PDB file of C-alpha atoms in Angstrom:
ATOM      1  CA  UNK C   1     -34.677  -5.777  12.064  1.00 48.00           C
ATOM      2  CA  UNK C   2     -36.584  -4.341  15.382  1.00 48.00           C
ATOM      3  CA  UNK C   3     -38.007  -0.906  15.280  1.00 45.00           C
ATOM      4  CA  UNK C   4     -36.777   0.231  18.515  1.00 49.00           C
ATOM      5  CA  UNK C   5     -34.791  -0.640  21.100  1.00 48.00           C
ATOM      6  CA  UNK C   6     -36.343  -3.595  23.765  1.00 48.00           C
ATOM      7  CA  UNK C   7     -38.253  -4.614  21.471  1.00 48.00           C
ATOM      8  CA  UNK C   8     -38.932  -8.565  21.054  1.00 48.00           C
ATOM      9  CA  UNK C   9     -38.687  -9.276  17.550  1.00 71.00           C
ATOM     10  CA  UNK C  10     -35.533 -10.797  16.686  1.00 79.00           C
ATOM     11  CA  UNK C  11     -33.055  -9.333  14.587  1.00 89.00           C
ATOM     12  CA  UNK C  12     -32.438 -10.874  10.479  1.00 93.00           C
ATOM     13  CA  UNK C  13     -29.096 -10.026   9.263  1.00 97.00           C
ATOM     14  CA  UNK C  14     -29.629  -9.833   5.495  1.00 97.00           C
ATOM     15  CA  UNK C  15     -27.387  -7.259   3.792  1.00 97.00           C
ATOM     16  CA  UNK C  16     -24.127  -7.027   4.788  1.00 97.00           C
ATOM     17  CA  UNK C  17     -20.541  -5.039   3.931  1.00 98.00           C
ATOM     18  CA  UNK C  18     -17.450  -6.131   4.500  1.00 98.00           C
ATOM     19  CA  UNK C  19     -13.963  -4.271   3.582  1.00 98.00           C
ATOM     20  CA  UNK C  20     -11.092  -6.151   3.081  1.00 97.00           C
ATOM     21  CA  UNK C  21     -13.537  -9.033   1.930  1.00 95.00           C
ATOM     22  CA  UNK C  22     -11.317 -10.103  -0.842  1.00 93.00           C
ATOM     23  CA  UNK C  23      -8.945 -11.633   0.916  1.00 92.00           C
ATOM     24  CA  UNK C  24      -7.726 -13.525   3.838  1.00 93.00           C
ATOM     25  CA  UNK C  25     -10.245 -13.575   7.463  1.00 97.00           C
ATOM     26  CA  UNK C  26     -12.240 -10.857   5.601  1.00 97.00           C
ATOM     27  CA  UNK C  27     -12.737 -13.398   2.143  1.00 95.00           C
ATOM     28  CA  UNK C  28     -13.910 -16.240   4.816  1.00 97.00           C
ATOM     29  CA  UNK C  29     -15.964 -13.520   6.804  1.00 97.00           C
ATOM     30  CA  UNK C  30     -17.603 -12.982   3.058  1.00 97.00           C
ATOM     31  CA  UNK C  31     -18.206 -16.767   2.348  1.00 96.00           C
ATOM     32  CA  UNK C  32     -19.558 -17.518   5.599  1.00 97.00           C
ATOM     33  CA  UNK C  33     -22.198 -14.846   5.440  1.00 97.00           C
ATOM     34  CA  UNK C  34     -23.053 -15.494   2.058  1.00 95.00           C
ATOM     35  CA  UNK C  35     -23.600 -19.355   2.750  1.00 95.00           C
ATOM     36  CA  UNK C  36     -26.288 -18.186   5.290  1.00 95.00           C
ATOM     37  CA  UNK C  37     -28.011 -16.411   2.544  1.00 95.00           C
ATOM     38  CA  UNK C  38     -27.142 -12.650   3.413  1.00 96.00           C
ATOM     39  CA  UNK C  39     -26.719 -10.327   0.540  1.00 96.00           C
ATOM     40  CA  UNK C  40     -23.062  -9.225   0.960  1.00 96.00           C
ATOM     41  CA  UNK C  41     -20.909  -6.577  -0.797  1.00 96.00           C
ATOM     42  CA  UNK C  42     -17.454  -6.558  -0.480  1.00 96.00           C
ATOM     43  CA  UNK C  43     -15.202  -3.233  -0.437  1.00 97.00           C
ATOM     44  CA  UNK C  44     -11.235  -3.378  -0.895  1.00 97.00           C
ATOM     45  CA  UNK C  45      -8.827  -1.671  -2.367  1.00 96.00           C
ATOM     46  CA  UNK C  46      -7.909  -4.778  -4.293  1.00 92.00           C
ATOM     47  CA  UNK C  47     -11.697  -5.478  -6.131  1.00 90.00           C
ATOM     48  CA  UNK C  48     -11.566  -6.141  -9.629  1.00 79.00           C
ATOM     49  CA  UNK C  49      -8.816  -9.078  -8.769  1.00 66.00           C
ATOM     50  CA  UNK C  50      -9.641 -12.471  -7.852  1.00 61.00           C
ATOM     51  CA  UNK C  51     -12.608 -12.479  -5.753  1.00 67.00           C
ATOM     52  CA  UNK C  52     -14.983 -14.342  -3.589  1.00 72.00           C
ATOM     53  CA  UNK C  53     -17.470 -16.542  -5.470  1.00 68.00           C
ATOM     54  CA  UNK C  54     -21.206 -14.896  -5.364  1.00 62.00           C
ATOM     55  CA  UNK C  55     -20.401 -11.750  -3.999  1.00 78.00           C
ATOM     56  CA  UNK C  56     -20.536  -7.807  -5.699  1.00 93.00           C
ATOM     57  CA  UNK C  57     -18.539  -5.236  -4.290  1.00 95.00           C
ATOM     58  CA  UNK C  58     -16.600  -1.777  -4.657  1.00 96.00           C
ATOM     59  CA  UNK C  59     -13.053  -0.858  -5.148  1.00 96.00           C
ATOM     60  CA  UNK C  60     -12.656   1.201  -1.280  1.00 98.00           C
ATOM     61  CA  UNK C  61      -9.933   2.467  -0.167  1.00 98.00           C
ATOM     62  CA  UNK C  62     -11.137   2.673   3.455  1.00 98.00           C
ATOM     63  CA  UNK C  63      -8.153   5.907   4.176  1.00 98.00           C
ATOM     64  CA  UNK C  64      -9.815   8.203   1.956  1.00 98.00           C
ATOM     65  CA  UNK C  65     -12.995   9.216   3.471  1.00 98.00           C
ATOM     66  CA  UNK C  66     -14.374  10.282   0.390  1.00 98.00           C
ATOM     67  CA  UNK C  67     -14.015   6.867  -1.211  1.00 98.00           C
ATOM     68  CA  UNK C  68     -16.122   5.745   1.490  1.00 98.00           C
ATOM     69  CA  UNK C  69     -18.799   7.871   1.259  1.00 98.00           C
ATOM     70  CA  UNK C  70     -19.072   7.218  -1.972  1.00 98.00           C
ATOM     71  CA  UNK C  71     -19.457   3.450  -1.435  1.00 98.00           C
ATOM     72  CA  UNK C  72     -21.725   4.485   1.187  1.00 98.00           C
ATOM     73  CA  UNK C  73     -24.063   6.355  -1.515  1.00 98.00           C
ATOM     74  CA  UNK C  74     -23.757   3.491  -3.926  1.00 97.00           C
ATOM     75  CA  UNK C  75     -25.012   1.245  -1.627  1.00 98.00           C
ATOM     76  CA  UNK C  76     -28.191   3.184  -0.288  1.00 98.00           C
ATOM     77  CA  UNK C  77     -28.982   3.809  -3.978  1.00 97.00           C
ATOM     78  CA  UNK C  78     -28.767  -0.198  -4.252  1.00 96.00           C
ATOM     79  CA  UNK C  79     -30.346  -0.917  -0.961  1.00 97.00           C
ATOM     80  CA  UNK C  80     -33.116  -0.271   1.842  1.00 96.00           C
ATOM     81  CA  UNK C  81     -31.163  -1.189   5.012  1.00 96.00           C
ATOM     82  CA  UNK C  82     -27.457  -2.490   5.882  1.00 98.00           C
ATOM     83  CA  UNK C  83     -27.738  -4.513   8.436  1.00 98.00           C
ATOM     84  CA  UNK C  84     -24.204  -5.397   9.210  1.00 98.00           C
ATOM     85  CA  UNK C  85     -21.004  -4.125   8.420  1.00 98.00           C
ATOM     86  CA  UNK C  86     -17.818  -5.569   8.968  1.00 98.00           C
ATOM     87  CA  UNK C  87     -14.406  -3.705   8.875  1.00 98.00           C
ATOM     88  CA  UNK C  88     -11.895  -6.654   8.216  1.00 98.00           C
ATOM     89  CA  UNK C  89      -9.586  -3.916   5.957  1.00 98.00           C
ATOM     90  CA  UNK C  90      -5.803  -3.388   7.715  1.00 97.00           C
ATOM     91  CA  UNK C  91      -2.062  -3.155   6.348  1.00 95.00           C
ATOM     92  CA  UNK C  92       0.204  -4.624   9.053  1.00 91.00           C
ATOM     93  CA  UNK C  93       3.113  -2.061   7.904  1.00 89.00           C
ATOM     94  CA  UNK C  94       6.917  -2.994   7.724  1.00 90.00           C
ATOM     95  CA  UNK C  95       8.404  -4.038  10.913  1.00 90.00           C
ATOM     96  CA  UNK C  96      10.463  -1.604  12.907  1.00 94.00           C
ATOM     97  CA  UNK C  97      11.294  -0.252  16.658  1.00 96.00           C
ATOM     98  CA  UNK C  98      10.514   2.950  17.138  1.00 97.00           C
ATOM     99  CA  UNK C  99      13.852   4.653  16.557  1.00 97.00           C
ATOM    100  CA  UNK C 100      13.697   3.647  12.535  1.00 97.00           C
ATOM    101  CA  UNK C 101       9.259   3.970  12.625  1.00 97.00           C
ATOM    102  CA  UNK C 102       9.103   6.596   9.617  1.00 97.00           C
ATOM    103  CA  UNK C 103       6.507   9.056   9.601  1.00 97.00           C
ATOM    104  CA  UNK C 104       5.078   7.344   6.392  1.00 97.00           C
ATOM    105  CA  UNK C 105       4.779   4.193   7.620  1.00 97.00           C
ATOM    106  CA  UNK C 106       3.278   4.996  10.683  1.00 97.00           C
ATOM    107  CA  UNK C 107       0.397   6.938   9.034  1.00 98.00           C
ATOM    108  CA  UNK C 108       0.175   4.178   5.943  1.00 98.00           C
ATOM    109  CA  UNK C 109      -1.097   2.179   8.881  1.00 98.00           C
ATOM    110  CA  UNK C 110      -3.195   4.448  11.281  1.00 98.00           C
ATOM    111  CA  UNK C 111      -5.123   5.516   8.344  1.00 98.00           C
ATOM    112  CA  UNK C 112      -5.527   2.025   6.756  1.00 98.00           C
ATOM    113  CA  UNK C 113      -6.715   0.671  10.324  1.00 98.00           C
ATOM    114  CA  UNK C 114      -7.823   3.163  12.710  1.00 98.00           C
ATOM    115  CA  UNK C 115      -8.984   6.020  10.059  1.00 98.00           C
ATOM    116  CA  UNK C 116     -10.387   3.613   8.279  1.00 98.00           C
ATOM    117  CA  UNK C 117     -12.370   1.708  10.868  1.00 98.00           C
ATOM    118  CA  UNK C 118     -13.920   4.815  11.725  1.00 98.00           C
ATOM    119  CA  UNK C 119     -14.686   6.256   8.550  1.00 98.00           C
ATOM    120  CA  UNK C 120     -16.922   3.164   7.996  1.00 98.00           C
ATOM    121  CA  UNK C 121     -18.340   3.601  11.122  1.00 98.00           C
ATOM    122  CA  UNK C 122     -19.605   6.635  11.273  1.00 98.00           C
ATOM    123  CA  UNK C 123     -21.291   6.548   7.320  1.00 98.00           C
ATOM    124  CA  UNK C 124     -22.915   3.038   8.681  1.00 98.00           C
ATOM    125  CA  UNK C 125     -24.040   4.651  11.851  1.00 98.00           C
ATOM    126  CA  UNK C 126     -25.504   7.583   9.852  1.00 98.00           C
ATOM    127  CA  UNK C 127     -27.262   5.714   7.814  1.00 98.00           C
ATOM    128  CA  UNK C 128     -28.708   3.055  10.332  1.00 98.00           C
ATOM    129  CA  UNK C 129     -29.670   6.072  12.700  1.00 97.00           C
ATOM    130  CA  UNK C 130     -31.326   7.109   9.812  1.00 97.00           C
ATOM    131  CA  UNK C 131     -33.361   4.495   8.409  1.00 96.00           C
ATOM    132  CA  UNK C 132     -34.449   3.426  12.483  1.00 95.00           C
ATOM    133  CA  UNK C 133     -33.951   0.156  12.108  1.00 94.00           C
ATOM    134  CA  UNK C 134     -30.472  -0.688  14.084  1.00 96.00           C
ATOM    135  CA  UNK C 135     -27.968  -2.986  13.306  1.00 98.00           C
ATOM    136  CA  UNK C 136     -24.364  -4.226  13.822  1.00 98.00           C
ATOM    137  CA  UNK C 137     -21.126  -3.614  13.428  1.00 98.00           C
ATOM    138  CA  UNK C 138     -17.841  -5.718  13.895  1.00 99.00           C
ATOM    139  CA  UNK C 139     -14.727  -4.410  13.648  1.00 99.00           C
ATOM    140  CA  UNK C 140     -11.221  -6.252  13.113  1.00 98.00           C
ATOM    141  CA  UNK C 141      -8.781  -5.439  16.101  1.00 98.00           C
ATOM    142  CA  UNK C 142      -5.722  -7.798  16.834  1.00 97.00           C
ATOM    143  CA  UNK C 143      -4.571  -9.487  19.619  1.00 97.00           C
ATOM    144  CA  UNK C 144      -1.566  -6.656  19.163  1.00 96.00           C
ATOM    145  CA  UNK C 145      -3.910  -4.369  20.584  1.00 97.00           C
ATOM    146  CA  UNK C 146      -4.108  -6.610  23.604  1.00 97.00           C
ATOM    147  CA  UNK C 147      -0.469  -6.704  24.397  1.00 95.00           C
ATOM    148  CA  UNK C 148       2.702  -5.269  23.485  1.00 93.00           C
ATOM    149  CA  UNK C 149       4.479  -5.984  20.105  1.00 91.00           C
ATOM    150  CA  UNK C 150       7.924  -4.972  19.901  1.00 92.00           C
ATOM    151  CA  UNK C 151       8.915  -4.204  16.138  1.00 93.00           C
ATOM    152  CA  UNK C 152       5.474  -3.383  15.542  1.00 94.00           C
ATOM    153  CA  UNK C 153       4.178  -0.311  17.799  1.00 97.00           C
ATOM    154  CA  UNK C 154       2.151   1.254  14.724  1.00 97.00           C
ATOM    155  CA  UNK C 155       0.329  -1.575  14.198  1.00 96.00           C
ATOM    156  CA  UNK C 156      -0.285  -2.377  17.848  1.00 97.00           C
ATOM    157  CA  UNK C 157      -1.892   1.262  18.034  1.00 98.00           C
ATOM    158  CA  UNK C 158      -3.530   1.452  15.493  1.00 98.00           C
ATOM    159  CA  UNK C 159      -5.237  -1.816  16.545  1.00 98.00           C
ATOM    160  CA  UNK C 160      -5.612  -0.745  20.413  1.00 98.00           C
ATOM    161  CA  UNK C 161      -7.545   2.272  18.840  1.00 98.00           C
ATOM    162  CA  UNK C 162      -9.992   0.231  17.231  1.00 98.00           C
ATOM    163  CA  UNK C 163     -10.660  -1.246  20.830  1.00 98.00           C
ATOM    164  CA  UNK C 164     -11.433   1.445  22.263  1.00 98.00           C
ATOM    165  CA  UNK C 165     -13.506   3.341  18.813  1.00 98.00           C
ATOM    166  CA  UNK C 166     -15.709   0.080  19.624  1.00 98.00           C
ATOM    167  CA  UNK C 167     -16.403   0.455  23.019  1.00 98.00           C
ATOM    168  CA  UNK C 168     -17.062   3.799  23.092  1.00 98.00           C
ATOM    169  CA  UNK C 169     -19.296   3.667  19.801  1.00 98.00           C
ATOM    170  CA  UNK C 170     -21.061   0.856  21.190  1.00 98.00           C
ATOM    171  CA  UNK C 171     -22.093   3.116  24.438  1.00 98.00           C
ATOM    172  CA  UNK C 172     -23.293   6.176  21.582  1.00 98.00           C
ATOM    173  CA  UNK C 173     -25.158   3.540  19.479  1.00 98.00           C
ATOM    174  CA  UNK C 174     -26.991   1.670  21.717  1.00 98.00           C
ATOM    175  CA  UNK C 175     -29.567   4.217  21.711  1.00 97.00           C
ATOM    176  CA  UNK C 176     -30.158   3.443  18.173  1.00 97.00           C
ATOM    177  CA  UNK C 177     -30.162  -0.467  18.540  1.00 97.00           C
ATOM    178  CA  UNK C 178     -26.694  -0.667  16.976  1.00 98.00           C
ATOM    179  CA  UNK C 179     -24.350  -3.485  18.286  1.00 98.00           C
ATOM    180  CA  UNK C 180     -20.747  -2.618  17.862  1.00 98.00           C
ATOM    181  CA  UNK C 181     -18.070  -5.556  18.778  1.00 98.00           C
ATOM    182  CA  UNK C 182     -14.714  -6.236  17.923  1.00 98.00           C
ATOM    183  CA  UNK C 183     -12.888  -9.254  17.157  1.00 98.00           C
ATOM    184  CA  UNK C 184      -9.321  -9.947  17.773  1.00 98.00           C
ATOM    185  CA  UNK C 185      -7.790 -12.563  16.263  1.00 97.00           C
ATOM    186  CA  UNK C 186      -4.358 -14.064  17.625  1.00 95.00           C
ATOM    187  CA  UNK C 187      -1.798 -15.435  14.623  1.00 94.00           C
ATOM    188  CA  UNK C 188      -4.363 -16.402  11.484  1.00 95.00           C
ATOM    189  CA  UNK C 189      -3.465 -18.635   9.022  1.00 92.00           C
ATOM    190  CA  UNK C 190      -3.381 -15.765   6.243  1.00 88.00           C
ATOM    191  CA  UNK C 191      -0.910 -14.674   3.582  1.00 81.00           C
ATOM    192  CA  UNK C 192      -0.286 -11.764   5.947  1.00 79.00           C
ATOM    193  CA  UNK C 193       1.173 -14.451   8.596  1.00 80.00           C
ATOM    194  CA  UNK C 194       3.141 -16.307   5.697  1.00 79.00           C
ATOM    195  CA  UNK C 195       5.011 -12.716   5.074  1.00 78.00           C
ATOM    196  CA  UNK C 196       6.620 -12.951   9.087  1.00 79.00           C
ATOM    197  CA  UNK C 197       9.924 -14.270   9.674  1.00 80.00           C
ATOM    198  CA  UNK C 198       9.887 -18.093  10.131  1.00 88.00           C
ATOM    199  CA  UNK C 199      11.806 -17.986  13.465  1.00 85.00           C
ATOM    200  CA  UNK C 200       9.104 -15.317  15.246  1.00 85.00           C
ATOM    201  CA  UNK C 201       6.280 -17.817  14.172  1.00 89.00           C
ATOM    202  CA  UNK C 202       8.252 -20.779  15.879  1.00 91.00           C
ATOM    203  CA  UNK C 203       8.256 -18.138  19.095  1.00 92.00           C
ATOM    204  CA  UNK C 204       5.248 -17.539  18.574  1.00 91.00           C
ATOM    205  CA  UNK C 205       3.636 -21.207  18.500  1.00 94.00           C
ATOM    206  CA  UNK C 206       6.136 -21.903  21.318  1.00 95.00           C
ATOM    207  CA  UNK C 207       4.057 -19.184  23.684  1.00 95.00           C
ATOM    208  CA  UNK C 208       0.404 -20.289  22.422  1.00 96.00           C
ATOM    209  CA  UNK C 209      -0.994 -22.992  24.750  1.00 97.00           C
ATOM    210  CA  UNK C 210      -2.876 -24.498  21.552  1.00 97.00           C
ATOM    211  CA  UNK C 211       0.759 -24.896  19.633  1.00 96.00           C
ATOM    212  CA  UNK C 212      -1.296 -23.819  16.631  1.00 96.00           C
ATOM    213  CA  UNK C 213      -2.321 -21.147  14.328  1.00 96.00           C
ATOM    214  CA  UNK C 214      -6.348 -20.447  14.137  1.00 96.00           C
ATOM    215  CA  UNK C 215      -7.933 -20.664  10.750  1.00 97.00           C
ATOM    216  CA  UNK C 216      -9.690 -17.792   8.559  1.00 97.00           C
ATOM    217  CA  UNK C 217     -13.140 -19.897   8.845  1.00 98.00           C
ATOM    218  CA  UNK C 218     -12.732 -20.331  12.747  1.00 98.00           C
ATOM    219  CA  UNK C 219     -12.224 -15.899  13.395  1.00 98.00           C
ATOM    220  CA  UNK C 220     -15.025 -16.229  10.048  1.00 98.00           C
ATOM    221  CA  UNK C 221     -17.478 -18.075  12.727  1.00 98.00           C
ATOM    222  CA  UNK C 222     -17.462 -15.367  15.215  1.00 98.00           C
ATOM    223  CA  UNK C 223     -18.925 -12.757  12.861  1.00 98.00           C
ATOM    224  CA  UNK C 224     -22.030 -14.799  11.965  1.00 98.00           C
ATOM    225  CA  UNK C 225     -22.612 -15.260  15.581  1.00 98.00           C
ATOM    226  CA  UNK C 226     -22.468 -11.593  16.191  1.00 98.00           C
ATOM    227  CA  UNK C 227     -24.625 -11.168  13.075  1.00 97.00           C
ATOM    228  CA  UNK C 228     -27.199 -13.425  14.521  1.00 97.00           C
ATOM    229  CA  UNK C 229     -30.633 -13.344  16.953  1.00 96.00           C
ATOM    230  CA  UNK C 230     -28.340 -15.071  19.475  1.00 97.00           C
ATOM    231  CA  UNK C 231     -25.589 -12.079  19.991  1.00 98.00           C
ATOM    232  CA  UNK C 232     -28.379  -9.566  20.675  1.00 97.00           C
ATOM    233  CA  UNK C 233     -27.387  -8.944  24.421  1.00 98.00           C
ATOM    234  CA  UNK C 234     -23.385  -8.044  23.033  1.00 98.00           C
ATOM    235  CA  UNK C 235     -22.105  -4.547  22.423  1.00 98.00           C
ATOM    236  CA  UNK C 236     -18.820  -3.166  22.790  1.00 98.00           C
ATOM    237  CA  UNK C 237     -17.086  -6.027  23.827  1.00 98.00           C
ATOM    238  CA  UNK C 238     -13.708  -7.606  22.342  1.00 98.00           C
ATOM    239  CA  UNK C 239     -13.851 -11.244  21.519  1.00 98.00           C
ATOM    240  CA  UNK C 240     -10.199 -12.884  20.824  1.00 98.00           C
ATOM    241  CA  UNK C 241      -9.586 -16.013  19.485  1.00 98.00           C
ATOM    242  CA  UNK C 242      -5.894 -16.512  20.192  1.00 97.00           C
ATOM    243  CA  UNK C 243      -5.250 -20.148  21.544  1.00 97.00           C
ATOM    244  CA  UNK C 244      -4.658 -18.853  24.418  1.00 97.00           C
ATOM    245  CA  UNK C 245      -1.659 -16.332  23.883  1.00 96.00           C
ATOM    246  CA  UNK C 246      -3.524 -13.775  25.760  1.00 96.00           C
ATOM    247  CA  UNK C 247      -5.248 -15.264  28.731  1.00 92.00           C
TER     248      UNK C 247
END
């Protein structure tokens, strides 16, 4: 890690969290930092269950601010620096247009995604402001923040808040050599896509110029890079691998 801002040495990404590391993009995000050698720790709502191989980690439930700060203080007791932190943890919510969009639902999934994002954000920031050392952040967007998604308008906001959380945190915490990006991913092979309706994935392939579905490991490859010497000169920016749905 660098002491200060401009300076030369290069950044080493060696401890890292990631929520919703248990399963799908965030489980690959887990095993392809831990196959570099970086000490991660998982937080979901679902630890205790089948898990990645290697790995320790928390139950979080990343909607409940007070779970996460006490994550947050289990880790610091645990650990000198956190270099990286990854929020991969969303709920896509059940599908419905706006007249039928309950009041639950719609808050199930802007705390899950949006509170949640920014819960984690601002104990990492805290704590890497504190410490002096910088670091990074990546959070999990979608390419339904990008553009419109009938049937799904909770989800869609929730995820075009977590653009714009990252772009604006990014210009607060550049000051303290953080890095904060976002990644959003088009249609993942995940159990999440295996729970849509066969004929909207057919539509969907139909409008993706790749006529395919990207992989966990592939959306998994753009967090090391932003974890790495090499992405030192991004901040607040959105990358999307989508096969070129959104162009």
């Amino acid at each position: 890690m660098r002491p200060e801002a401009g300076a030369t040495e290069r950044y080493v990404c060696r401890t890292a969290l990631v929520t919703g590391g248990a399963s799908g993009i965030g489980r690959a995000v887990v095993e392809a930092l831990a196959a570099r050698g970086i000490s991660v720790f998982v937080g979901d709502v679902s630890w205790g269950g089948p898990t990645p191989p290697a790995t320790d980690g928390y139950r979080l439930d990343v909607s409940d601010s007070s779970d996460v700060k006490r994550v947050f203080a289990a880790l610091r007791e645990r650990l000198e620096n956190l270099d990286l932190v990854v929020n991969a943890a969303a709920v896509m919510g059940e599908t419905a247009f706006v007249e039928d969009l309950t009041d639950r639902e719609w808050k199930r999934v802007m705390s899950v995604n949006l509170d949640g994002t920014f819960f984690c954000c601002r104990e990492a920031v805290r704590w890497m402001k504190e410490t002096g050392q910088g670091g990074r952040i990546v959070n999990f967007s979608s390419v339904a923040g990008l553009m419109p998604t009938p049937g799904a308008l909770h989800y869609s906001a929730s995820k075009g808040g977590v653009i714009q959380l990252t772009k604006t945190l990014a210009r607060e915490t550049a000051r303290y050599d953080v890095r904060v990006n976002a990644i959003a991913p088009g249609y993942i092979e995940t159990p999440m896509l295996q729970r849509l309706d066969a004929s909207f994935k057919e539509q969907t392939l139909q409008r993706t110029p790749l006529k395919r579905f990207g992989t966990a490991e592939e959306v998994a490859a753009l967090v090391v890079f932003l974890a790495s010497p090499e992405a030192d000169f991004f901040t607040g920016q959105v990358l999307s691998p989508n096969g070129g749905l959104v162009i």
